[in-house]
């Protein structure tokens, strides 16, 4: 963490919690976030967004979606636009999560369009990048991460980059209980910042919050968050348990 940048603890609920269950979980999470000095975000399923926006109004917690479509409107059955999210009070949106890239054929080209749509609607995109175990073992991780960053952010100006959050999520660490070591996570978050500096200038890169995601939990959060280029966490499984999420928020103080 670095006091010049915003520290963000974001939960990614993925496809979990019905609206009623979401209301109950938020009831437990809100008191734990009440005194937080960091930014706390819950990225919930589309149908939970209205209840999440209502419940968190006036609180420390911001609401995020987990995806959007890059077109403004039209014949795209089943899709949701950035303006729809913005109008109901959503402020963040996860873009390019590895699960969407893997299961829903999302590409760097569509991720780039989605980043542009989010920014145009005033939403804060949380761009996810990360390598597979195979790519790490083949020593092509740095090249892969740099390519993702370059293409995914190709339409973003230096001025707008200040409104983008990047999350490093090694695919091999997601939902596996196999967290990256703090050294591994720091190394890649630094690589991301160096790449941002090349693309947008060092001054801008210094302002971007870079999160780590992948089996972050109440036990390992403090060590990960102590790294100089890790400005927060994107948390899956542990964000579904109010106590664990609360402890991660506390570790970010
Ligand atoms: P887990 O914390 O469950 O490993 O998930 C991480 C993640 O994918 C957050 O977006």
PDB file of C-alpha atoms and ligand atoms in Angstrom:
ATOM      1  CA  UNK A   1       0.000   0.000   0.000  1.00  0.00           C
ATOM      2  CA  UNK A   2       1.063   3.585  -0.495  1.00  0.00           C
ATOM      3  CA  UNK A   3      -0.565   6.589   1.118  1.00  0.00           C
ATOM      4  CA  UNK A   4      -0.534   8.473  -2.194  1.00  0.00           C
ATOM      5  CA  UNK A   5      -2.936   5.947  -3.722  1.00  0.00           C
ATOM      6  CA  UNK A   6      -6.428   4.819  -2.853  1.00  0.00           C
ATOM      7  CA  UNK A   7      -6.503   1.468  -1.028  1.00  0.00           C
ATOM      8  CA  UNK A   8      -9.439  -0.602  -2.266  1.00  0.00           C
ATOM      9  CA  UNK A   9     -10.876  -3.782  -0.776  1.00  0.00           C
ATOM     10  CA  UNK A  10     -13.349  -5.173  -3.300  1.00  0.00           C
ATOM     11  CA  UNK A  11     -15.436  -8.303  -2.970  1.00  0.00           C
ATOM     12  CA  UNK A  12     -16.329 -10.188  -6.131  1.00  0.00           C
ATOM     13  CA  UNK A  13     -19.337 -12.286  -5.214  1.00  0.00           C
ATOM     14  CA  UNK A  14     -19.349 -13.991  -8.648  1.00  0.00           C
ATOM     15  CA  UNK A  15     -22.585 -15.996  -9.214  1.00  0.00           C
ATOM     16  CA  UNK A  16     -23.497 -16.204  -5.533  1.00  0.00           C
ATOM     17  CA  UNK A  17     -26.330 -14.793  -3.395  1.00  0.00           C
ATOM     18  CA  UNK A  18     -29.942 -14.188  -4.373  1.00  0.00           C
ATOM     19  CA  UNK A  19     -31.309 -10.708  -3.631  1.00  0.00           C
ATOM     20  CA  UNK A  20     -32.590 -11.848  -0.229  1.00  0.00           C
ATOM     21  CA  UNK A  21     -29.279 -13.468   0.608  1.00  0.00           C
ATOM     22  CA  UNK A  22     -27.460 -10.365  -0.624  1.00  0.00           C
ATOM     23  CA  UNK A  23     -29.496  -8.175   1.692  1.00  0.00           C
ATOM     24  CA  UNK A  24     -28.619 -10.386   4.648  1.00  0.00           C
ATOM     25  CA  UNK A  25     -24.891 -10.497   3.835  1.00  0.00           C
ATOM     26  CA  UNK A  26     -24.732  -6.732   3.317  1.00  0.00           C
ATOM     27  CA  UNK A  27     -26.414  -6.276   6.684  1.00  0.00           C
ATOM     28  CA  UNK A  28     -23.432  -8.072   8.206  1.00  0.00           C
ATOM     29  CA  UNK A  29     -20.780  -6.418   6.038  1.00  0.00           C
ATOM     30  CA  UNK A  30     -21.869  -2.787   6.482  1.00  0.00           C
ATOM     31  CA  UNK A  31     -20.986  -2.478  10.192  1.00  0.00           C
ATOM     32  CA  UNK A  32     -17.571  -4.016   9.487  1.00  0.00           C
ATOM     33  CA  UNK A  33     -16.890  -1.387   6.823  1.00  0.00           C
ATOM     34  CA  UNK A  34     -18.255   1.528   8.851  1.00  0.00           C
ATOM     35  CA  UNK A  35     -14.920   2.704  10.219  1.00  0.00           C
ATOM     36  CA  UNK A  36     -12.814   1.766   7.226  1.00  0.00           C
ATOM     37  CA  UNK A  37     -10.277   4.260   5.948  1.00  0.00           C
ATOM     38  CA  UNK A  38      -9.972   2.319   2.688  1.00  0.00           C
ATOM     39  CA  UNK A  39     -12.507   2.143  -0.122  1.00  0.00           C
ATOM     40  CA  UNK A  40     -14.782  -0.903   0.243  1.00  0.00           C
ATOM     41  CA  UNK A  41     -16.600  -2.244  -2.809  1.00  0.00           C
ATOM     42  CA  UNK A  42     -18.988  -5.153  -3.314  1.00  0.00           C
ATOM     43  CA  UNK A  43     -19.291  -6.451  -6.884  1.00  0.00           C
ATOM     44  CA  UNK A  44     -22.544  -8.381  -6.932  1.00  0.00           C
ATOM     45  CA  UNK A  45     -24.680 -10.220  -9.511  1.00  0.00           C
ATOM     46  CA  UNK A  46     -26.853  -7.958 -11.712  1.00  0.00           C
ATOM     47  CA  UNK A  47     -30.110  -8.833  -9.943  1.00  0.00           C
ATOM     48  CA  UNK A  48     -28.584  -7.932  -6.565  1.00  0.00           C
ATOM     49  CA  UNK A  49     -27.475  -4.473  -7.709  1.00  0.00           C
ATOM     50  CA  UNK A  50     -30.689  -2.570  -6.806  1.00  0.00           C
ATOM     51  CA  UNK A  51     -30.816  -3.975  -3.298  1.00  0.00           C
ATOM     52  CA  UNK A  52     -27.066  -3.446  -2.860  1.00  0.00           C
ATOM     53  CA  UNK A  53     -27.312   0.183  -4.031  1.00  0.00           C
ATOM     54  CA  UNK A  54     -30.245   0.773  -1.690  1.00  0.00           C
ATOM     55  CA  UNK A  55     -28.666  -0.873   1.337  1.00  0.00           C
ATOM     56  CA  UNK A  56     -25.286   0.808   0.943  1.00  0.00           C
ATOM     57  CA  UNK A  57     -26.650   4.324   0.268  1.00  0.00           C
ATOM     58  CA  UNK A  58     -25.035   6.737   2.707  1.00  0.00           C
ATOM     59  CA  UNK A  59     -22.525   4.093   3.839  1.00  0.00           C
ATOM     60  CA  UNK A  60     -18.805   3.617   3.229  1.00  0.00           C
ATOM     61  CA  UNK A  61     -19.478   0.791   0.784  1.00  0.00           C
ATOM     62  CA  UNK A  62     -19.639   1.266  -2.991  1.00  0.00           C
ATOM     63  CA  UNK A  63     -21.340  -1.117  -5.388  1.00  0.00           C
ATOM     64  CA  UNK A  64     -19.870  -2.707  -8.481  1.00  0.00           C
ATOM     65  CA  UNK A  65     -21.165  -4.908 -11.289  1.00  0.00           C
ATOM     66  CA  UNK A  66     -19.196  -7.867 -12.637  1.00  0.00           C
ATOM     67  CA  UNK A  67     -19.547  -7.155 -16.348  1.00  0.00           C
ATOM     68  CA  UNK A  68     -21.258  -4.899 -18.884  1.00  0.00           C
ATOM     69  CA  UNK A  69     -21.804  -4.745 -22.637  1.00  0.00           C
ATOM     70  CA  UNK A  70     -19.776  -2.222 -24.594  1.00  0.00           C
ATOM     71  CA  UNK A  71     -22.653  -1.005 -26.787  1.00  0.00           C
ATOM     72  CA  UNK A  72     -24.870   1.795 -25.505  1.00  0.00           C
ATOM     73  CA  UNK A  73     -28.139   0.041 -26.430  1.00  0.00           C
ATOM     74  CA  UNK A  74     -29.689  -2.155 -29.090  1.00  0.00           C
ATOM     75  CA  UNK A  75     -30.459  -5.730 -30.056  1.00  0.00           C
ATOM     76  CA  UNK A  76     -28.109  -7.529 -27.626  1.00  0.00           C
ATOM     77  CA  UNK A  77     -30.422  -9.925 -25.835  1.00  0.00           C
ATOM     78  CA  UNK A  78     -29.430 -10.607 -22.265  1.00  0.00           C
ATOM     79  CA  UNK A  79     -26.893  -7.813 -22.015  1.00  0.00           C
ATOM     80  CA  UNK A  80     -26.612  -4.779 -19.717  1.00  0.00           C
ATOM     81  CA  UNK A  81     -25.186  -1.373 -20.681  1.00  0.00           C
ATOM     82  CA  UNK A  82     -22.933   0.961 -18.724  1.00  0.00           C
ATOM     83  CA  UNK A  83     -25.673   3.625 -18.575  1.00  0.00           C
ATOM     84  CA  UNK A  84     -28.100   1.130 -17.026  1.00  0.00           C
ATOM     85  CA  UNK A  85     -25.587   0.431 -14.271  1.00  0.00           C
ATOM     86  CA  UNK A  86     -24.746   4.079 -13.747  1.00  0.00           C
ATOM     87  CA  UNK A  87     -28.404   5.105 -13.469  1.00  0.00           C
ATOM     88  CA  UNK A  88     -29.138   2.766 -10.561  1.00  0.00           C
ATOM     89  CA  UNK A  89     -26.142   3.936  -8.548  1.00  0.00           C
ATOM     90  CA  UNK A  90     -23.411   1.462  -9.477  1.00  0.00           C
ATOM     91  CA  UNK A  91     -19.945   3.017  -9.388  1.00  0.00           C
ATOM     92  CA  UNK A  92     -17.507   0.180 -10.212  1.00  0.00           C
ATOM     93  CA  UNK A  93     -17.485  -2.607 -12.772  1.00  0.00           C
ATOM     94  CA  UNK A  94     -15.186  -5.634 -13.016  1.00  0.00           C
ATOM     95  CA  UNK A  95     -13.987  -6.048 -16.598  1.00  0.00           C
ATOM     96  CA  UNK A  96     -12.059  -8.901 -18.175  1.00  0.00           C
ATOM     97  CA  UNK A  97     -12.188 -11.323 -15.255  1.00  0.00           C
ATOM     98  CA  UNK A  98     -10.409 -14.549 -16.204  1.00  0.00           C
ATOM     99  CA  UNK A  99     -13.669 -16.484 -15.725  1.00  0.00           C
ATOM    100  CA  UNK A 100     -15.309 -14.327 -18.393  1.00  0.00           C
ATOM    101  CA  UNK A 101     -12.307 -14.692 -20.669  1.00  0.00           C
ATOM    102  CA  UNK A 102     -12.303 -18.481 -20.182  1.00  0.00           C
ATOM    103  CA  UNK A 103     -16.017 -19.366 -20.096  1.00  0.00           C
ATOM    104  CA  UNK A 104     -17.554 -16.551 -22.149  1.00  0.00           C
ATOM    105  CA  UNK A 105     -14.955 -16.087 -24.858  1.00  0.00           C
ATOM    106  CA  UNK A 106     -14.066 -12.573 -23.840  1.00  0.00           C
ATOM    107  CA  UNK A 107     -11.030 -11.247 -25.682  1.00  0.00           C
ATOM    108  CA  UNK A 108      -8.634  -8.368 -25.129  1.00  0.00           C
ATOM    109  CA  UNK A 109     -10.443  -6.591 -27.974  1.00  0.00           C
ATOM    110  CA  UNK A 110     -13.854  -6.744 -26.255  1.00  0.00           C
ATOM    111  CA  UNK A 111     -12.286  -5.977 -22.878  1.00  0.00           C
ATOM    112  CA  UNK A 112     -10.821  -2.820 -24.390  1.00  0.00           C
ATOM    113  CA  UNK A 113     -14.250  -1.757 -25.713  1.00  0.00           C
ATOM    114  CA  UNK A 114     -15.823  -2.442 -22.315  1.00  0.00           C
ATOM    115  CA  UNK A 115     -13.226  -0.296 -20.538  1.00  0.00           C
ATOM    116  CA  UNK A 116     -14.110   2.557 -22.898  1.00  0.00           C
ATOM    117  CA  UNK A 117     -17.860   2.107 -22.296  1.00  0.00           C
ATOM    118  CA  UNK A 118     -17.401   2.082 -18.519  1.00  0.00           C
ATOM    119  CA  UNK A 119     -15.292   5.246 -18.527  1.00  0.00           C
ATOM    120  CA  UNK A 120     -17.696   7.044 -20.864  1.00  0.00           C
ATOM    121  CA  UNK A 121     -20.553   6.348 -18.429  1.00  0.00           C
ATOM    122  CA  UNK A 122     -18.549   7.541 -15.423  1.00  0.00           C
ATOM    123  CA  UNK A 123     -18.035   4.071 -13.968  1.00  0.00           C
ATOM    124  CA  UNK A 124     -14.694   2.976 -12.500  1.00  0.00           C
ATOM    125  CA  UNK A 125     -13.514  -0.140 -14.327  1.00  0.00           C
ATOM    126  CA  UNK A 126     -11.557  -2.782 -12.397  1.00  0.00           C
ATOM    127  CA  UNK A 127      -9.532  -4.360 -15.204  1.00  0.00           C
ATOM    128  CA  UNK A 128      -8.457  -7.932 -14.419  1.00  0.00           C
ATOM    129  CA  UNK A 129      -5.288  -9.422 -15.887  1.00  0.00           C
ATOM    130  CA  UNK A 130      -3.376 -12.553 -15.001  1.00  0.00           C
ATOM    131  CA  UNK A 131      -1.512 -15.564 -16.319  1.00  0.00           C
ATOM    132  CA  UNK A 132      -2.282 -19.275 -16.305  1.00  0.00           C
ATOM    133  CA  UNK A 133      -0.022 -21.779 -14.581  1.00  0.00           C
ATOM    134  CA  UNK A 134       1.144 -22.962 -18.000  1.00  0.00           C
ATOM    135  CA  UNK A 135       2.147 -19.442 -19.027  1.00  0.00           C
ATOM    136  CA  UNK A 136       4.048 -18.976 -15.748  1.00  0.00           C
ATOM    137  CA  UNK A 137       5.875 -22.277 -16.194  1.00  0.00           C
ATOM    138  CA  UNK A 138       6.780 -21.394 -19.777  1.00  0.00           C
ATOM    139  CA  UNK A 139       8.244 -18.100 -18.549  1.00  0.00           C
ATOM    140  CA  UNK A 140       5.908 -16.068 -20.735  1.00  0.00           C
ATOM    141  CA  UNK A 141       4.056 -14.471 -17.830  1.00  0.00           C
ATOM    142  CA  UNK A 142       5.654 -11.009 -18.224  1.00  0.00           C
ATOM    143  CA  UNK A 143       4.933 -10.884 -21.940  1.00  0.00           C
ATOM    144  CA  UNK A 144       1.357 -12.068 -21.404  1.00  0.00           C
ATOM    145  CA  UNK A 145       0.638  -9.481 -18.694  1.00  0.00           C
ATOM    146  CA  UNK A 146       2.182  -6.668 -20.723  1.00  0.00           C
ATOM    147  CA  UNK A 147       0.154  -7.634 -23.790  1.00  0.00           C
ATOM    148  CA  UNK A 148      -3.086  -7.721 -21.818  1.00  0.00           C
ATOM    149  CA  UNK A 149      -2.374  -4.289 -20.319  1.00  0.00           C
ATOM    150  CA  UNK A 150      -1.401  -2.790 -23.674  1.00  0.00           C
ATOM    151  CA  UNK A 151      -4.439  -4.037 -25.601  1.00  0.00           C
ATOM    152  CA  UNK A 152      -7.023  -3.738 -22.832  1.00  0.00           C
ATOM    153  CA  UNK A 153      -6.066  -0.128 -22.136  1.00  0.00           C
ATOM    154  CA  UNK A 154      -5.322   0.843 -25.748  1.00  0.00           C
ATOM    155  CA  UNK A 155      -8.267   3.251 -25.962  1.00  0.00           C
ATOM    156  CA  UNK A 156      -7.638   4.999 -22.642  1.00  0.00           C
ATOM    157  CA  UNK A 157      -6.078   8.470 -22.376  1.00  0.00           C
ATOM    158  CA  UNK A 158      -3.557   9.331 -19.650  1.00  0.00           C
ATOM    159  CA  UNK A 159      -6.180  11.591 -18.069  1.00  0.00           C
ATOM    160  CA  UNK A 160      -8.740   8.778 -17.938  1.00  0.00           C
ATOM    161  CA  UNK A 161      -6.199   6.250 -16.654  1.00  0.00           C
ATOM    162  CA  UNK A 162      -6.524   7.942 -13.278  1.00  0.00           C
ATOM    163  CA  UNK A 163     -10.052   6.499 -13.157  1.00  0.00           C
ATOM    164  CA  UNK A 164      -9.028   2.909 -13.915  1.00  0.00           C
ATOM    165  CA  UNK A 165      -8.227   0.269 -11.300  1.00  0.00           C
ATOM    166  CA  UNK A 166      -6.152  -2.767 -12.312  1.00  0.00           C
ATOM    167  CA  UNK A 167      -6.363  -6.149 -10.573  1.00  0.00           C
ATOM    168  CA  UNK A 168      -3.634  -8.768 -10.922  1.00  0.00           C
ATOM    169  CA  UNK A 169      -5.302 -12.151 -10.615  1.00  0.00           C
ATOM    170  CA  UNK A 170      -3.069 -15.133 -11.407  1.00  0.00           C
ATOM    171  CA  UNK A 171      -5.488 -17.746 -12.754  1.00  0.00           C
ATOM    172  CA  UNK A 172      -3.754 -20.528 -10.833  1.00  0.00           C
ATOM    173  CA  UNK A 173      -4.494 -18.737  -7.557  1.00  0.00           C
ATOM    174  CA  UNK A 174      -8.216 -18.146  -8.110  1.00  0.00           C
ATOM    175  CA  UNK A 175     -10.461 -20.318  -5.969  1.00  0.00           C
ATOM    176  CA  UNK A 176      -7.634 -22.793  -5.449  1.00  0.00           C
ATOM    177  CA  UNK A 177      -6.474 -21.782  -1.980  1.00  0.00           C
ATOM    178  CA  UNK A 178      -3.053 -21.424  -3.618  1.00  0.00           C
ATOM    179  CA  UNK A 179      -2.214 -17.763  -3.041  1.00  0.00           C
ATOM    180  CA  UNK A 180       0.675 -16.129  -4.840  1.00  0.00           C
ATOM    181  CA  UNK A 181       3.434 -15.352  -2.368  1.00  0.00           C
ATOM    182  CA  UNK A 182       3.680 -11.696  -1.471  1.00  0.00           C
ATOM    183  CA  UNK A 183       6.948 -11.556  -3.474  1.00  0.00           C
ATOM    184  CA  UNK A 184       5.300 -13.061  -6.580  1.00  0.00           C
ATOM    185  CA  UNK A 185       2.303 -10.739  -6.290  1.00  0.00           C
ATOM    186  CA  UNK A 186       4.499  -7.671  -5.734  1.00  0.00           C
ATOM    187  CA  UNK A 187       6.710  -8.581  -8.705  1.00  0.00           C
ATOM    188  CA  UNK A 188       3.771  -8.657 -11.118  1.00  0.00           C
ATOM    189  CA  UNK A 189       2.023  -5.607  -9.650  1.00  0.00           C
ATOM    190  CA  UNK A 190       5.306  -3.733 -10.146  1.00  0.00           C
ATOM    191  CA  UNK A 191       5.531  -5.048 -13.712  1.00  0.00           C
ATOM    192  CA  UNK A 192       2.003  -3.730 -14.298  1.00  0.00           C
ATOM    193  CA  UNK A 193       2.933  -0.323 -12.866  1.00  0.00           C
ATOM    194  CA  UNK A 194       6.097  -0.177 -15.005  1.00  0.00           C
ATOM    195  CA  UNK A 195       4.016  -1.014 -18.086  1.00  0.00           C
ATOM    196  CA  UNK A 196       1.520   1.715 -17.172  1.00  0.00           C
ATOM    197  CA  UNK A 197       4.431   4.134 -16.795  1.00  0.00           C
ATOM    198  CA  UNK A 198       5.614   3.308 -20.325  1.00  0.00           C
ATOM    199  CA  UNK A 199       2.125   3.812 -21.734  1.00  0.00           C
ATOM    200  CA  UNK A 200       0.808   6.741 -19.693  1.00  0.00           C
ATOM    201  CA  UNK A 201       3.843   8.285 -17.981  1.00  0.00           C
ATOM    202  CA  UNK A 202       5.360   7.613 -14.573  1.00  0.00           C
ATOM    203  CA  UNK A 203       3.289  10.251 -12.819  1.00  0.00           C
ATOM    204  CA  UNK A 204      -0.006   8.702 -13.919  1.00  0.00           C
ATOM    205  CA  UNK A 205       1.206   5.160 -13.183  1.00  0.00           C
ATOM    206  CA  UNK A 206       1.990   6.210  -9.613  1.00  0.00           C
ATOM    207  CA  UNK A 207      -1.652   7.169  -9.053  1.00  0.00           C
ATOM    208  CA  UNK A 208      -3.234   3.906 -10.272  1.00  0.00           C
ATOM    209  CA  UNK A 209      -4.507   1.513  -7.604  1.00  0.00           C
ATOM    210  CA  UNK A 210      -3.370  -2.031  -8.402  1.00  0.00           C
ATOM    211  CA  UNK A 211      -5.142  -4.825  -6.532  1.00  0.00           C
ATOM    212  CA  UNK A 212      -4.160  -8.441  -5.981  1.00  0.00           C
ATOM    213  CA  UNK A 213      -6.755 -11.203  -6.320  1.00  0.00           C
ATOM    214  CA  UNK A 214      -6.520 -14.966  -5.892  1.00  0.00           C
ATOM    215  CA  UNK A 215      -7.269 -16.764  -2.631  1.00  0.00           C
ATOM    216  CA  UNK A 216      -6.770 -13.621  -0.577  1.00  0.00           C
ATOM    217  CA  UNK A 217      -8.101 -14.273   2.899  1.00  0.00           C
ATOM    218  CA  UNK A 218      -8.121 -13.024   6.478  1.00  0.00           C
ATOM    219  CA  UNK A 219      -4.782 -14.720   7.169  1.00  0.00           C
ATOM    220  CA  UNK A 220      -2.687 -13.650   4.182  1.00  0.00           C
ATOM    221  CA  UNK A 221      -4.192 -10.195   3.475  1.00  0.00           C
ATOM    222  CA  UNK A 222      -1.914  -8.129   5.725  1.00  0.00           C
ATOM    223  CA  UNK A 223       1.288  -9.478   4.177  1.00  0.00           C
ATOM    224  CA  UNK A 224       0.051  -8.999   0.614  1.00  0.00           C
ATOM    225  CA  UNK A 225      -1.226  -5.493   1.362  1.00  0.00           C
ATOM    226  CA  UNK A 226       2.121  -4.529   2.913  1.00  0.00           C
ATOM    227  CA  UNK A 227       3.785  -4.753  -0.509  1.00  0.00           C
ATOM    228  CA  UNK A 228       4.613  -1.359  -2.033  1.00  0.00           C
ATOM    229  CA  UNK A 229       2.773  -1.896  -5.344  1.00  0.00           C
ATOM    230  CA  UNK A 230      -0.284  -3.755  -3.982  1.00  0.00           C
ATOM    231  CA  UNK A 231      -3.000  -1.224  -3.221  1.00  0.00           C
ATOM    232  CA  UNK A 232      -5.802  -3.547  -2.219  1.00  0.00           C
ATOM    233  CA  UNK A 233      -7.530  -6.797  -2.972  1.00  0.00           C
ATOM    234  CA  UNK A 234     -10.165  -8.309  -5.232  1.00  0.00           C
ATOM    235  CA  UNK A 235     -11.602 -11.054  -3.109  1.00  0.00           C
ATOM    236  CA  UNK A 236     -13.817 -13.926  -4.197  1.00  0.00           C
ATOM    237  CA  UNK A 237     -14.613 -16.685  -1.710  1.00  0.00           C
ATOM    238  CA  UNK A 238     -13.645 -14.762   1.429  1.00  0.00           C
ATOM    239  CA  UNK A 239     -15.923 -11.849   0.479  1.00  0.00           C
ATOM    240  CA  UNK A 240     -18.937 -14.118   0.962  1.00  0.00           C
ATOM    241  CA  UNK A 241     -18.166 -14.429   4.667  1.00  0.00           C
ATOM    242  CA  UNK A 242     -18.730 -11.167   6.523  1.00  0.00           C
ATOM    243  CA  UNK A 243     -16.209 -11.967   9.266  1.00  0.00           C
ATOM    244  CA  UNK A 244     -13.439 -12.819   6.805  1.00  0.00           C
ATOM    245  CA  UNK A 245     -14.193  -9.820   4.596  1.00  0.00           C
ATOM    246  CA  UNK A 246     -14.256  -7.628   7.714  1.00  0.00           C
ATOM    247  CA  UNK A 247     -10.835  -8.903   8.740  1.00  0.00           C
ATOM    248  CA  UNK A 248      -9.425  -8.149   5.295  1.00  0.00           C
ATOM    249  CA  UNK A 249     -10.854  -4.604   5.519  1.00  0.00           C
ATOM    250  CA  UNK A 250      -9.205  -4.289   8.946  1.00  0.00           C
ATOM    251  CA  UNK A 251      -5.887  -5.505   7.491  1.00  0.00           C
ATOM    252  CA  UNK A 252      -6.021  -2.626   5.014  1.00  0.00           C
ATOM    253  CA  UNK A 253      -6.134   0.077   7.683  1.00  0.00           C
TER     254      UNK A 253
HETATM  255  P1  LIG B   1     -10.922 -16.202  -4.817  1.00  0.00           P
HETATM  256  O1  LIG B   1     -10.659 -15.145  -3.774  1.00  0.00           O
HETATM  257  O2  LIG B   1     -12.124 -17.040  -4.489  1.00  0.00           O
HETATM  258  O3  LIG B   1      -9.705 -16.988  -5.134  1.00  0.00           O
HETATM  259  O4  LIG B   1     -11.332 -15.415  -6.156  1.00  0.00           O
HETATM  260  C1  LIG B   1     -10.524 -14.383  -6.590  1.00  0.00           C
HETATM  261  C2  LIG B   1     -11.222 -13.693  -7.709  1.00  0.00           C
HETATM  262  O5  LIG B   1     -11.373 -14.244  -8.787  1.00  0.00           O
HETATM  263  C3  LIG B   1     -11.741 -12.351  -7.473  1.00  0.00           C
HETATM  264  O6  LIG B   1     -12.166 -11.749  -8.645  1.00  0.00           O
END
